[in-house]
């Protein structure tokens, strides 16, 4: 009886600690999204967010726009767009982003794309090779605020000298959308932390 009571107490402590950890991560992700390091860097690394046929999704478009803003305001000299082909798409996300940027008067020679990635970790991994191959020293990572903490952790793991600049015009504005995005990020952030252990 005493052993059962002790075991129950240990389980309750573990549950409380786990819930506390989840809350801590959620708060940390939320606060991190408020950080914007507007500095001079070699390139803006724009993380993919899907396309609708031949157009960027509304979320991706805001990321592209912010990357272009950084370029046009002299904070970066190059743009790196990431994202492979979505299901049933003829073009990669990054090539669609490239076309969008060209229409906004960005010189084609200042645009790099990677067309293989399907998840954030691959965005960073494949972009890291472009960065290495082209002698790019520093990057500003562009994504939605709630995505930044995980993206920056991955950038650190791939030895990128990176700064954070979340989109000021994120499409995740309603409480429902923010909550769902935050819950998703907490899940994937913890999952990535576990992945790093192995």
PDB file of C-alpha atoms in Angstrom:
ATOM      1  CA  UNK A   1       0.000   0.000   0.000  1.00  0.00           C
ATOM      2  CA  UNK A   2       2.800   2.379   0.942  1.00  0.00           C
ATOM      3  CA  UNK A   3       4.680   1.487  -2.272  1.00  0.00           C
ATOM      4  CA  UNK A   4       1.602   2.177  -4.376  1.00  0.00           C
ATOM      5  CA  UNK A   5       1.125   5.535  -2.658  1.00  0.00           C
ATOM      6  CA  UNK A   6       4.778   6.428  -3.235  1.00  0.00           C
ATOM      7  CA  UNK A   7       4.580   5.398  -6.897  1.00  0.00           C
ATOM      8  CA  UNK A   8       1.449   7.471  -7.375  1.00  0.00           C
ATOM      9  CA  UNK A   9       3.210  10.454  -5.841  1.00  0.00           C
ATOM     10  CA  UNK A  10       6.187  10.069  -8.190  1.00  0.00           C
ATOM     11  CA  UNK A  11       3.882   9.847 -11.209  1.00  0.00           C
ATOM     12  CA  UNK A  12       2.051  12.996 -10.120  1.00  0.00           C
ATOM     13  CA  UNK A  13       5.344  14.864  -9.736  1.00  0.00           C
ATOM     14  CA  UNK A  14       6.458  13.741 -13.208  1.00  0.00           C
ATOM     15  CA  UNK A  15       3.153  14.892 -14.720  1.00  0.00           C
ATOM     16  CA  UNK A  16       3.411  18.283 -13.018  1.00  0.00           C
ATOM     17  CA  UNK A  17       7.008  18.708 -14.171  1.00  0.00           C
ATOM     18  CA  UNK A  18       6.112  17.758 -17.747  1.00  0.00           C
ATOM     19  CA  UNK A  19       3.181  20.181 -17.852  1.00  0.00           C
ATOM     20  CA  UNK A  20       5.380  22.898 -16.360  1.00  0.00           C
ATOM     21  CA  UNK A  21       8.004  22.209 -19.049  1.00  0.00           C
ATOM     22  CA  UNK A  22       5.400  22.491 -21.815  1.00  0.00           C
ATOM     23  CA  UNK A  23       4.178  25.810 -20.388  1.00  0.00           C
ATOM     24  CA  UNK A  24       7.763  27.056 -20.122  1.00  0.00           C
ATOM     25  CA  UNK A  25       8.481  26.148 -23.763  1.00  0.00           C
ATOM     26  CA  UNK A  26       5.243  27.787 -24.940  1.00  0.00           C
ATOM     27  CA  UNK A  27       6.078  31.034 -23.115  1.00  0.00           C
ATOM     28  CA  UNK A  28       9.665  30.912 -24.374  1.00  0.00           C
ATOM     29  CA  UNK A  29       8.537  30.462 -27.990  1.00  0.00           C
ATOM     30  CA  UNK A  30       6.042  33.318 -27.670  1.00  0.00           C
ATOM     31  CA  UNK A  31       8.567  35.720 -26.171  1.00  0.00           C
ATOM     32  CA  UNK A  32      11.288  34.780 -28.651  1.00  0.00           C
ATOM     33  CA  UNK A  33       8.964  35.770 -31.496  1.00  0.00           C
ATOM     34  CA  UNK A  34       9.172  39.375 -30.298  1.00  0.00           C
ATOM     35  CA  UNK A  35      12.917  39.536 -30.912  1.00  0.00           C
ATOM     36  CA  UNK A  36      13.982  41.184 -34.158  1.00  0.00           C
ATOM     37  CA  UNK A  37      17.678  41.666 -34.892  1.00  0.00           C
ATOM     38  CA  UNK A  38      17.763  44.135 -37.732  1.00  0.00           C
ATOM     39  CA  UNK A  39      21.467  44.137 -38.536  1.00  0.00           C
ATOM     40  CA  UNK A  40      23.617  44.197 -41.640  1.00  0.00           C
ATOM     41  CA  UNK A  41      24.092  40.658 -42.919  1.00  0.00           C
ATOM     42  CA  UNK A  42      25.115  38.966 -46.136  1.00  0.00           C
ATOM     43  CA  UNK A  43      21.771  37.352 -46.914  1.00  0.00           C
ATOM     44  CA  UNK A  44      18.196  36.860 -45.777  1.00  0.00           C
ATOM     45  CA  UNK A  45      17.236  33.210 -45.417  1.00  0.00           C
ATOM     46  CA  UNK A  46      13.499  32.996 -46.059  1.00  0.00           C
ATOM     47  CA  UNK A  47      11.882  29.796 -44.840  1.00  0.00           C
ATOM     48  CA  UNK A  48       9.260  28.195 -47.052  1.00  0.00           C
ATOM     49  CA  UNK A  49       5.568  28.031 -46.172  1.00  0.00           C
ATOM     50  CA  UNK A  50       3.824  26.426 -49.127  1.00  0.00           C
ATOM     51  CA  UNK A  51       2.313  27.689 -52.353  1.00  0.00           C
ATOM     52  CA  UNK A  52      -1.111  27.723 -53.947  1.00  0.00           C
ATOM     53  CA  UNK A  53      -0.603  26.605 -57.546  1.00  0.00           C
ATOM     54  CA  UNK A  54       1.765  29.234 -58.964  1.00  0.00           C
ATOM     55  CA  UNK A  55       1.468  31.714 -56.109  1.00  0.00           C
ATOM     56  CA  UNK A  56       2.946  31.814 -52.611  1.00  0.00           C
ATOM     57  CA  UNK A  57       0.524  31.026 -49.813  1.00  0.00           C
ATOM     58  CA  UNK A  58      -0.503  34.123 -47.815  1.00  0.00           C
ATOM     59  CA  UNK A  59       1.880  33.087 -45.012  1.00  0.00           C
ATOM     60  CA  UNK A  60       4.790  32.516 -47.407  1.00  0.00           C
ATOM     61  CA  UNK A  61       4.068  35.765 -49.228  1.00  0.00           C
ATOM     62  CA  UNK A  62       4.515  37.756 -46.023  1.00  0.00           C
ATOM     63  CA  UNK A  63       7.865  36.054 -45.437  1.00  0.00           C
ATOM     64  CA  UNK A  64       8.957  36.812 -49.001  1.00  0.00           C
ATOM     65  CA  UNK A  65       7.874  40.441 -48.636  1.00  0.00           C
ATOM     66  CA  UNK A  66       9.893  40.819 -45.455  1.00  0.00           C
ATOM     67  CA  UNK A  67      12.970  39.330 -47.119  1.00  0.00           C
ATOM     68  CA  UNK A  68      12.555  41.780 -49.987  1.00  0.00           C
ATOM     69  CA  UNK A  69      12.156  44.637 -47.499  1.00  0.00           C
ATOM     70  CA  UNK A  70      15.431  43.673 -45.829  1.00  0.00           C
ATOM     71  CA  UNK A  71      17.140  43.632 -49.240  1.00  0.00           C
ATOM     72  CA  UNK A  72      15.718  46.932 -50.462  1.00  0.00           C
ATOM     73  CA  UNK A  73      16.576  48.673 -47.204  1.00  0.00           C
ATOM     74  CA  UNK A  74      20.204  47.589 -47.403  1.00  0.00           C
ATOM     75  CA  UNK A  75      20.246  45.073 -44.569  1.00  0.00           C
ATOM     76  CA  UNK A  76      21.160  42.146 -46.839  1.00  0.00           C
ATOM     77  CA  UNK A  77      22.855  41.744 -50.209  1.00  0.00           C
ATOM     78  CA  UNK A  78      21.335  38.398 -51.165  1.00  0.00           C
ATOM     79  CA  UNK A  79      18.102  36.487 -50.740  1.00  0.00           C
ATOM     80  CA  UNK A  80      17.907  32.737 -50.151  1.00  0.00           C
ATOM     81  CA  UNK A  81      14.492  31.169 -50.665  1.00  0.00           C
ATOM     82  CA  UNK A  82      13.783  27.657 -49.453  1.00  0.00           C
ATOM     83  CA  UNK A  83      11.179  25.026 -50.228  1.00  0.00           C
ATOM     84  CA  UNK A  84      10.715  22.109 -52.583  1.00  0.00           C
ATOM     85  CA  UNK A  85       7.687  21.022 -54.571  1.00  0.00           C
ATOM     86  CA  UNK A  86       4.439  20.589 -52.701  1.00  0.00           C
ATOM     87  CA  UNK A  87       1.995  17.837 -53.539  1.00  0.00           C
ATOM     88  CA  UNK A  88       0.609  18.200 -57.078  1.00  0.00           C
ATOM     89  CA  UNK A  89       2.719  21.317 -57.696  1.00  0.00           C
ATOM     90  CA  UNK A  90       4.740  21.742 -60.879  1.00  0.00           C
ATOM     91  CA  UNK A  91       7.103  24.325 -59.400  1.00  0.00           C
ATOM     92  CA  UNK A  92       9.001  24.412 -56.134  1.00  0.00           C
ATOM     93  CA  UNK A  93       8.048  26.882 -53.418  1.00  0.00           C
ATOM     94  CA  UNK A  94      11.442  28.555 -53.698  1.00  0.00           C
ATOM     95  CA  UNK A  95      11.233  29.032 -57.468  1.00  0.00           C
ATOM     96  CA  UNK A  96       7.840  30.683 -57.064  1.00  0.00           C
ATOM     97  CA  UNK A  97       9.349  32.940 -54.396  1.00  0.00           C
ATOM     98  CA  UNK A  98      12.196  33.751 -56.765  1.00  0.00           C
ATOM     99  CA  UNK A  99       9.777  34.778 -59.518  1.00  0.00           C
ATOM    100  CA  UNK A 100       7.887  36.911 -57.019  1.00  0.00           C
ATOM    101  CA  UNK A 101      11.089  38.684 -55.977  1.00  0.00           C
ATOM    102  CA  UNK A 102      12.179  39.276 -59.568  1.00  0.00           C
ATOM    103  CA  UNK A 103       8.819  40.963 -60.227  1.00  0.00           C
ATOM    104  CA  UNK A 104       9.668  43.223 -57.285  1.00  0.00           C
ATOM    105  CA  UNK A 105      12.857  44.317 -59.076  1.00  0.00           C
ATOM    106  CA  UNK A 106      15.294  42.083 -57.180  1.00  0.00           C
ATOM    107  CA  UNK A 107      18.224  41.222 -59.506  1.00  0.00           C
ATOM    108  CA  UNK A 108      18.257  37.531 -60.384  1.00  0.00           C
ATOM    109  CA  UNK A 109      21.962  37.286 -59.544  1.00  0.00           C
ATOM    110  CA  UNK A 110      21.162  38.198 -55.938  1.00  0.00           C
ATOM    111  CA  UNK A 111      18.717  35.321 -55.453  1.00  0.00           C
ATOM    112  CA  UNK A 112      19.543  31.771 -54.393  1.00  0.00           C
ATOM    113  CA  UNK A 113      17.060  28.940 -54.066  1.00  0.00           C
ATOM    114  CA  UNK A 114      17.053  25.404 -52.731  1.00  0.00           C
ATOM    115  CA  UNK A 115      14.348  23.138 -54.138  1.00  0.00           C
ATOM    116  CA  UNK A 116      14.613  19.923 -52.126  1.00  0.00           C
ATOM    117  CA  UNK A 117      13.301  20.683 -48.644  1.00  0.00           C
ATOM    118  CA  UNK A 118       9.892  19.754 -47.278  1.00  0.00           C
ATOM    119  CA  UNK A 119      10.349  20.594 -43.568  1.00  0.00           C
ATOM    120  CA  UNK A 120      12.047  23.341 -41.564  1.00  0.00           C
ATOM    121  CA  UNK A 121      15.110  21.273 -40.711  1.00  0.00           C
ATOM    122  CA  UNK A 122      15.691  20.587 -44.414  1.00  0.00           C
ATOM    123  CA  UNK A 123      15.164  24.293 -45.197  1.00  0.00           C
ATOM    124  CA  UNK A 124      18.086  25.078 -42.918  1.00  0.00           C
ATOM    125  CA  UNK A 125      20.215  22.083 -43.901  1.00  0.00           C
ATOM    126  CA  UNK A 126      20.063  22.641 -47.671  1.00  0.00           C
ATOM    127  CA  UNK A 127      20.361  26.415 -47.319  1.00  0.00           C
ATOM    128  CA  UNK A 128      23.482  25.878 -45.193  1.00  0.00           C
ATOM    129  CA  UNK A 129      25.153  24.242 -48.188  1.00  0.00           C
ATOM    130  CA  UNK A 130      24.278  27.212 -50.412  1.00  0.00           C
ATOM    131  CA  UNK A 131      25.664  29.531 -47.751  1.00  0.00           C
ATOM    132  CA  UNK A 132      28.892  27.552 -47.553  1.00  0.00           C
ATOM    133  CA  UNK A 133      29.324  27.219 -51.327  1.00  0.00           C
ATOM    134  CA  UNK A 134      28.873  30.945 -51.929  1.00  0.00           C
ATOM    135  CA  UNK A 135      30.991  32.304 -49.104  1.00  0.00           C
ATOM    136  CA  UNK A 136      28.055  33.832 -47.267  1.00  0.00           C
ATOM    137  CA  UNK A 137      29.088  34.674 -43.726  1.00  0.00           C
ATOM    138  CA  UNK A 138      25.954  35.900 -41.960  1.00  0.00           C
ATOM    139  CA  UNK A 139      22.231  35.481 -42.526  1.00  0.00           C
ATOM    140  CA  UNK A 140      19.012  36.939 -41.210  1.00  0.00           C
ATOM    141  CA  UNK A 141      16.411  34.217 -40.845  1.00  0.00           C
ATOM    142  CA  UNK A 142      12.911  35.233 -41.883  1.00  0.00           C
ATOM    143  CA  UNK A 143       9.822  33.362 -40.749  1.00  0.00           C
ATOM    144  CA  UNK A 144       6.721  33.837 -38.619  1.00  0.00           C
ATOM    145  CA  UNK A 145       7.297  34.943 -35.014  1.00  0.00           C
ATOM    146  CA  UNK A 146       6.235  31.667 -33.404  1.00  0.00           C
ATOM    147  CA  UNK A 147       8.502  29.719 -35.769  1.00  0.00           C
ATOM    148  CA  UNK A 148      11.661  31.653 -34.989  1.00  0.00           C
ATOM    149  CA  UNK A 149      12.899  29.916 -31.842  1.00  0.00           C
ATOM    150  CA  UNK A 150      12.964  26.474 -33.462  1.00  0.00           C
ATOM    151  CA  UNK A 151      14.447  27.839 -36.692  1.00  0.00           C
ATOM    152  CA  UNK A 152      17.223  29.629 -34.834  1.00  0.00           C
ATOM    153  CA  UNK A 153      18.040  26.528 -32.801  1.00  0.00           C
ATOM    154  CA  UNK A 154      18.409  24.571 -36.033  1.00  0.00           C
ATOM    155  CA  UNK A 155      20.555  27.318 -37.553  1.00  0.00           C
ATOM    156  CA  UNK A 156      22.843  27.079 -34.548  1.00  0.00           C
ATOM    157  CA  UNK A 157      23.077  23.298 -34.950  1.00  0.00           C
ATOM    158  CA  UNK A 158      24.155  23.743 -38.583  1.00  0.00           C
ATOM    159  CA  UNK A 159      26.817  26.287 -37.562  1.00  0.00           C
ATOM    160  CA  UNK A 160      25.161  29.266 -39.224  1.00  0.00           C
ATOM    161  CA  UNK A 161      25.917  32.745 -37.960  1.00  0.00           C
ATOM    162  CA  UNK A 162      22.303  33.831 -37.940  1.00  0.00           C
ATOM    163  CA  UNK A 163      20.103  36.657 -36.702  1.00  0.00           C
ATOM    164  CA  UNK A 164      16.355  36.621 -36.229  1.00  0.00           C
ATOM    165  CA  UNK A 165      13.842  38.826 -38.008  1.00  0.00           C
ATOM    166  CA  UNK A 166      10.255  37.563 -37.807  1.00  0.00           C
ATOM    167  CA  UNK A 167       7.671  38.846 -40.223  1.00  0.00           C
ATOM    168  CA  UNK A 168       5.907  41.893 -38.765  1.00  0.00           C
ATOM    169  CA  UNK A 169       2.870  41.059 -40.908  1.00  0.00           C
ATOM    170  CA  UNK A 170       2.230  37.419 -39.982  1.00  0.00           C
ATOM    171  CA  UNK A 171      -1.079  35.984 -41.141  1.00  0.00           C
ATOM    172  CA  UNK A 172      -1.530  34.160 -37.832  1.00  0.00           C
ATOM    173  CA  UNK A 173      -3.543  36.932 -36.199  1.00  0.00           C
ATOM    174  CA  UNK A 174      -6.677  35.335 -34.737  1.00  0.00           C
ATOM    175  CA  UNK A 175      -6.520  33.782 -31.275  1.00  0.00           C
ATOM    176  CA  UNK A 176      -7.483  30.406 -32.708  1.00  0.00           C
ATOM    177  CA  UNK A 177      -4.772  30.450 -35.381  1.00  0.00           C
ATOM    178  CA  UNK A 178      -2.126  31.683 -32.953  1.00  0.00           C
ATOM    179  CA  UNK A 179      -3.044  29.008 -30.419  1.00  0.00           C
ATOM    180  CA  UNK A 180      -2.957  26.226 -32.991  1.00  0.00           C
ATOM    181  CA  UNK A 181       0.364  27.450 -34.401  1.00  0.00           C
ATOM    182  CA  UNK A 182       1.838  27.747 -30.913  1.00  0.00           C
ATOM    183  CA  UNK A 183       0.675  24.252 -29.958  1.00  0.00           C
ATOM    184  CA  UNK A 184       2.223  22.899 -33.157  1.00  0.00           C
ATOM    185  CA  UNK A 185       5.491  24.697 -32.492  1.00  0.00           C
ATOM    186  CA  UNK A 186       5.669  23.433 -28.913  1.00  0.00           C
ATOM    187  CA  UNK A 187       5.195  19.886 -30.177  1.00  0.00           C
ATOM    188  CA  UNK A 188       7.845  20.185 -32.899  1.00  0.00           C
ATOM    189  CA  UNK A 189      10.281  22.117 -30.708  1.00  0.00           C
ATOM    190  CA  UNK A 190      10.200  19.442 -28.016  1.00  0.00           C
ATOM    191  CA  UNK A 191      10.434  16.770 -30.708  1.00  0.00           C
ATOM    192  CA  UNK A 192      13.530  18.440 -32.142  1.00  0.00           C
ATOM    193  CA  UNK A 193      15.095  18.731 -28.697  1.00  0.00           C
ATOM    194  CA  UNK A 194      14.634  14.982 -28.274  1.00  0.00           C
ATOM    195  CA  UNK A 195      16.032  14.387 -31.785  1.00  0.00           C
ATOM    196  CA  UNK A 196      19.177  16.358 -30.864  1.00  0.00           C
ATOM    197  CA  UNK A 197      19.907  13.919 -28.049  1.00  0.00           C
ATOM    198  CA  UNK A 198      20.535  11.040 -30.478  1.00  0.00           C
TER     199      UNK A 198
END
